PDB file of C-alpha atoms in Angstrom:
ATOM      1  CA  GLN A   1      21.840 -30.964   4.035  1.00 77.00           C
ATOM      2  CA  VAL A   2      18.757 -30.199   6.105  1.00 81.00           C
ATOM      3  CA  GLN A   3      16.571 -33.217   6.517  1.00 91.00           C
ATOM      4  CA  LEU A   4      13.707 -34.483   8.659  1.00 94.00           C
ATOM      5  CA  VAL A   5      12.923 -38.174   8.638  1.00 96.00           C
ATOM      6  CA  GLU A   6       9.723 -39.531  10.114  1.00 97.00           C
ATOM      7  CA  SER A   7       9.468 -43.161  11.131  1.00 98.00           C
ATOM      8  CA  GLY A   8       7.545 -45.519  13.379  1.00 98.00           C
ATOM      9  CA  GLY A   9       4.284 -45.754  11.522  1.00 98.00           C
ATOM     10  CA  GLY A  10       2.482 -48.973  10.781  1.00 98.00           C
ATOM     11  CA  LEU A  11      -0.725 -50.930  11.048  1.00 98.00           C
ATOM     12  CA  VAL A  12      -2.259 -51.149  14.496  1.00 98.00           C
ATOM     13  CA  GLN A  13      -5.598 -52.254  15.876  1.00 98.00           C
ATOM     14  CA  PRO A  14      -7.969 -49.775  17.484  1.00 98.00           C
ATOM     15  CA  GLY A  15      -6.862 -49.119  21.037  1.00 98.00           C
ATOM     16  CA  GLY A  16      -3.258 -49.836  20.200  1.00 98.00           C
ATOM     17  CA  SER A  17      -0.186 -47.642  20.427  1.00 98.00           C
ATOM     18  CA  LEU A  18       2.609 -46.398  18.214  1.00 98.00           C
ATOM     19  CA  ARG A  19       5.557 -44.109  18.754  1.00 98.00           C
ATOM     20  CA  LEU A  20       6.582 -41.922  15.857  1.00 98.00           C
ATOM     21  CA  SER A  21      10.041 -40.438  15.563  1.00 98.00           C
ATOM     22  CA  CYS A  22      11.184 -37.301  13.793  1.00 97.00           C
ATOM     23  CA  ALA A  23      14.941 -37.318  13.346  1.00 96.00           C
ATOM     24  CA  ALA A  24      16.762 -34.239  12.149  1.00 93.00           C
ATOM     25  CA  SER A  25      20.038 -33.941  10.330  1.00 92.00           C
ATOM     26  CA  GLY A  26      21.878 -30.868   9.145  1.00 92.00           C
ATOM     27  CA  PHE A  27      20.494 -28.661  11.891  1.00 92.00           C
ATOM     28  CA  THR A  28      19.827 -28.693  15.631  1.00 92.00           C
ATOM     29  CA  LEU A  29      16.214 -29.400  16.512  1.00 90.00           C
ATOM     30  CA  LYS A  30      16.276 -27.820  19.948  1.00 89.00           C
ATOM     31  CA  TYR A  31      16.334 -24.330  18.466  1.00 93.00           C
ATOM     32  CA  TYR A  32      13.057 -24.886  16.606  1.00 94.00           C
ATOM     33  CA  ALA A  33       9.463 -25.488  17.427  1.00 95.00           C
ATOM     34  CA  ILE A  34       8.541 -28.951  16.170  1.00 96.00           C
ATOM     35  CA  GLY A  35       5.091 -29.783  14.969  1.00 97.00           C
ATOM     36  CA  TRP A  36       3.460 -33.067  14.099  1.00 98.00           C
ATOM     37  CA  PHE A  37       0.850 -32.960  11.347  1.00 98.00           C
ATOM     38  CA  ARG A  38      -1.271 -35.548   9.602  1.00 98.00           C
ATOM     39  CA  GLN A  39      -3.102 -35.861   6.339  1.00 98.00           C
ATOM     40  CA  ALA A  40      -5.827 -38.385   5.720  1.00 97.00           C
ATOM     41  CA  PRO A  41      -6.945 -39.283   2.185  1.00 93.00           C
ATOM     42  CA  GLY A  42      -9.095 -36.541   0.735  1.00 95.00           C
ATOM     43  CA  LYS A  43      -8.499 -34.210   3.662  1.00 97.00           C
ATOM     44  CA  GLU A  44      -6.275 -31.244   4.302  1.00 96.00           C
ATOM     45  CA  ARG A  45      -3.124 -31.538   6.343  1.00 97.00           C
ATOM     46  CA  GLU A  46      -3.833 -30.669   9.955  1.00 97.00           C
ATOM     47  CA  GLY A  47      -1.752 -29.912  12.994  1.00 97.00           C
ATOM     48  CA  VAL A  48      -1.722 -32.595  15.662  1.00 98.00           C
ATOM     49  CA  SER A  49       0.785 -31.411  18.236  1.00 98.00           C
ATOM     50  CA  CYS A  50       3.604 -28.953  18.776  1.00 98.00           C
ATOM     51  CA  ILE A  51       6.482 -28.575  21.201  1.00 97.00           C
ATOM     52  CA  SER A  52       8.174 -25.258  21.684  1.00 95.00           C
ATOM     53  CA  SER A  53      11.901 -24.603  21.538  1.00 92.00           C
ATOM     54  CA  SER A  54      12.008 -22.202  24.449  1.00 86.00           C
ATOM     55  CA  ASP A  55      10.426 -24.009  27.383  1.00 90.00           C
ATOM     56  CA  GLY A  56       9.274 -27.319  25.964  1.00 90.00           C
ATOM     57  CA  SER A  57       5.624 -26.398  26.343  1.00 95.00           C
ATOM     58  CA  THR A  58       3.251 -28.497  24.282  1.00 97.00           C
ATOM     59  CA  LEU A  59       0.014 -28.101  22.382  1.00 97.00           C
ATOM     60  CA  TYR A  60      -2.416 -30.718  21.145  1.00 98.00           C
ATOM     61  CA  ALA A  61      -5.367 -30.789  18.819  1.00 98.00           C
ATOM     62  CA  ASP A  62      -8.586 -31.506  20.678  1.00 98.00           C
ATOM     63  CA  SER A  63      -8.982 -34.750  18.749  1.00 97.00           C
ATOM     64  CA  VAL A  64      -5.787 -36.221  20.245  1.00 98.00           C
ATOM     65  CA  LYS A  65      -5.616 -34.529  23.621  1.00 98.00           C
ATOM     66  CA  GLY A  66      -5.127 -37.067  26.394  1.00 98.00           C
ATOM     67  CA  ARG A  67      -4.065 -39.784  23.944  1.00 98.00           C
ATOM     68  CA  PHE A  68      -0.951 -38.395  22.230  1.00 98.00           C
ATOM     69  CA  THR A  69       2.214 -37.092  23.863  1.00 98.00           C
ATOM     70  CA  ILE A  70       4.932 -35.125  22.137  1.00 98.00           C
ATOM     71  CA  SER A  71       8.459 -35.064  23.523  1.00 97.00           C
ATOM     72  CA  ARG A  72      11.950 -34.185  22.430  1.00 94.00           C
ATOM     73  CA  ASP A  73      15.358 -35.734  23.033  1.00 94.00           C
ATOM     74  CA  ASN A  74      17.838 -33.005  22.253  1.00 91.00           C
ATOM     75  CA  ALA A  75      20.789 -35.362  22.665  1.00 94.00           C
ATOM     76  CA  LYS A  76      19.407 -37.509  19.850  1.00 96.00           C
ATOM     77  CA  ASN A  77      18.169 -34.529  17.846  1.00 95.00           C
ATOM     78  CA  THR A  78      14.815 -36.281  17.684  1.00 96.00           C
ATOM     79  CA  VAL A  79      11.215 -35.518  18.540  1.00 97.00           C
ATOM     80  CA  TYR A  80       8.704 -38.238  19.320  1.00 98.00           C
ATOM     81  CA  LEU A  81       4.956 -38.595  19.181  1.00 98.00           C
ATOM     82  CA  GLN A  82       3.614 -41.286  21.480  1.00 98.00           C
ATOM     83  CA  MET A  83       0.155 -42.276  20.289  1.00 98.00           C
ATOM     84  CA  ASN A  84      -2.062 -44.310  22.587  1.00 98.00           C
ATOM     85  CA  SER A  85      -5.679 -45.437  22.374  1.00 98.00           C
ATOM     86  CA  LEU A  86      -5.537 -45.141  18.620  1.00 98.00           C
ATOM     87  CA  LYS A  87      -8.767 -44.827  16.687  1.00 98.00           C
ATOM     88  CA  PRO A  88      -9.574 -45.525  13.026  1.00 97.00           C
ATOM     89  CA  GLU A  89      -9.932 -41.774  12.499  1.00 97.00           C
ATOM     90  CA  ASP A  90      -6.243 -41.385  13.385  1.00 98.00           C
ATOM     91  CA  THR A  91      -5.375 -43.121  10.122  1.00 98.00           C
ATOM     92  CA  ALA A  92      -3.240 -40.746   8.072  1.00 98.00           C
ATOM     93  CA  VAL A  93       0.240 -39.962   6.868  1.00 98.00           C
ATOM     94  CA  TYR A  94       2.041 -38.218   9.706  1.00 98.00           C
ATOM     95  CA  TYR A  95       4.623 -35.516   9.083  1.00 98.00           C
ATOM     96  CA  CYS A  96       6.869 -33.447  11.285  1.00 97.00           C
ATOM     97  CA  ALA A  97       8.064 -29.920  10.651  1.00 96.00           C
ATOM     98  CA  ALA A  98      10.585 -27.618  12.277  1.00 95.00           C
ATOM     99  CA  GLU A  99      10.150 -23.855  12.240  1.00 94.00           C
ATOM    100  CA  PRO A 100      11.707 -20.962  14.186  1.00 92.00           C
ATOM    101  CA  VAL A 101       8.284 -19.750  15.292  1.00 91.00           C
ATOM    102  CA  PRO A 102       6.150 -20.194  18.397  1.00 92.00           C
ATOM    103  CA  CYS A 103       3.699 -23.054  18.625  1.00 94.00           C
ATOM    104  CA  PRO A 104       1.342 -23.772  16.985  1.00 94.00           C
ATOM    105  CA  ILE A 105       2.977 -24.020  13.570  1.00 95.00           C
ATOM    106  CA  ALA A 106       0.662 -23.145  10.713  1.00 94.00           C
ATOM    107  CA  THR A 107       0.985 -25.419   7.698  1.00 94.00           C
ATOM    108  CA  SER A 108       1.277 -22.337   5.500  1.00 93.00           C
ATOM    109  CA  VAL A 109       4.622 -21.352   7.044  1.00 93.00           C
ATOM    110  CA  VAL A 110       6.311 -24.735   6.708  1.00 93.00           C
ATOM    111  CA  ASP A 111       9.066 -24.609   4.126  1.00 88.00           C
ATOM    112  CA  TYR A 112      10.143 -28.221   4.276  1.00 89.00           C
ATOM    113  CA  TRP A 113       8.187 -31.432   4.672  1.00 90.00           C
ATOM    114  CA  GLY A 114       9.674 -34.864   5.146  1.00 86.00           C
ATOM    115  CA  GLN A 115       8.324 -37.937   3.406  1.00 93.00           C
ATOM    116  CA  GLY A 116       5.942 -38.774   6.231  1.00 97.00           C
ATOM    117  CA  THR A 117       5.077 -42.074   7.859  1.00 98.00           C
ATOM    118  CA  GLN A 118       1.818 -43.956   7.338  1.00 98.00           C
ATOM    119  CA  VAL A 119      -0.313 -44.801  10.335  1.00 98.00           C
ATOM    120  CA  THR A 120      -3.227 -47.144   9.752  1.00 98.00           C
ATOM    121  CA  VAL A 121      -5.623 -48.010  12.543  1.00 98.00           C
ATOM    122  CA  SER A 122      -7.817 -50.902  11.588  1.00 97.00           C
ATOM    123  CA  SER A 123      -9.053 -54.206  12.879  1.00 96.00           C
TER     124      SER A 123
END
């Protein structure tokens, strides 16, 4: 059974850090581009970051560039999103997706979404 499980979210103060994990089962992540997305209340889901399957190159939304880092551990079949210098506007449910396409991954092509993990940045 193909499954992606996001974890690592929580409540953090502005300026704090979190590391999200995206663990795959039923398939091998390293053959797919992996994207992190987020959806805030009342807003559309947006792409945050992407890591390619071919050369590990990465992309970031302008709003997170310099603060977030995406990485993959193929041995653990897991992709991470290290989030530093968090801001209240980063508050959202974060999702990961795996697709056999180049980065960036458009939300319209994602066939499967996990349950997401809530990130709340608040004092």
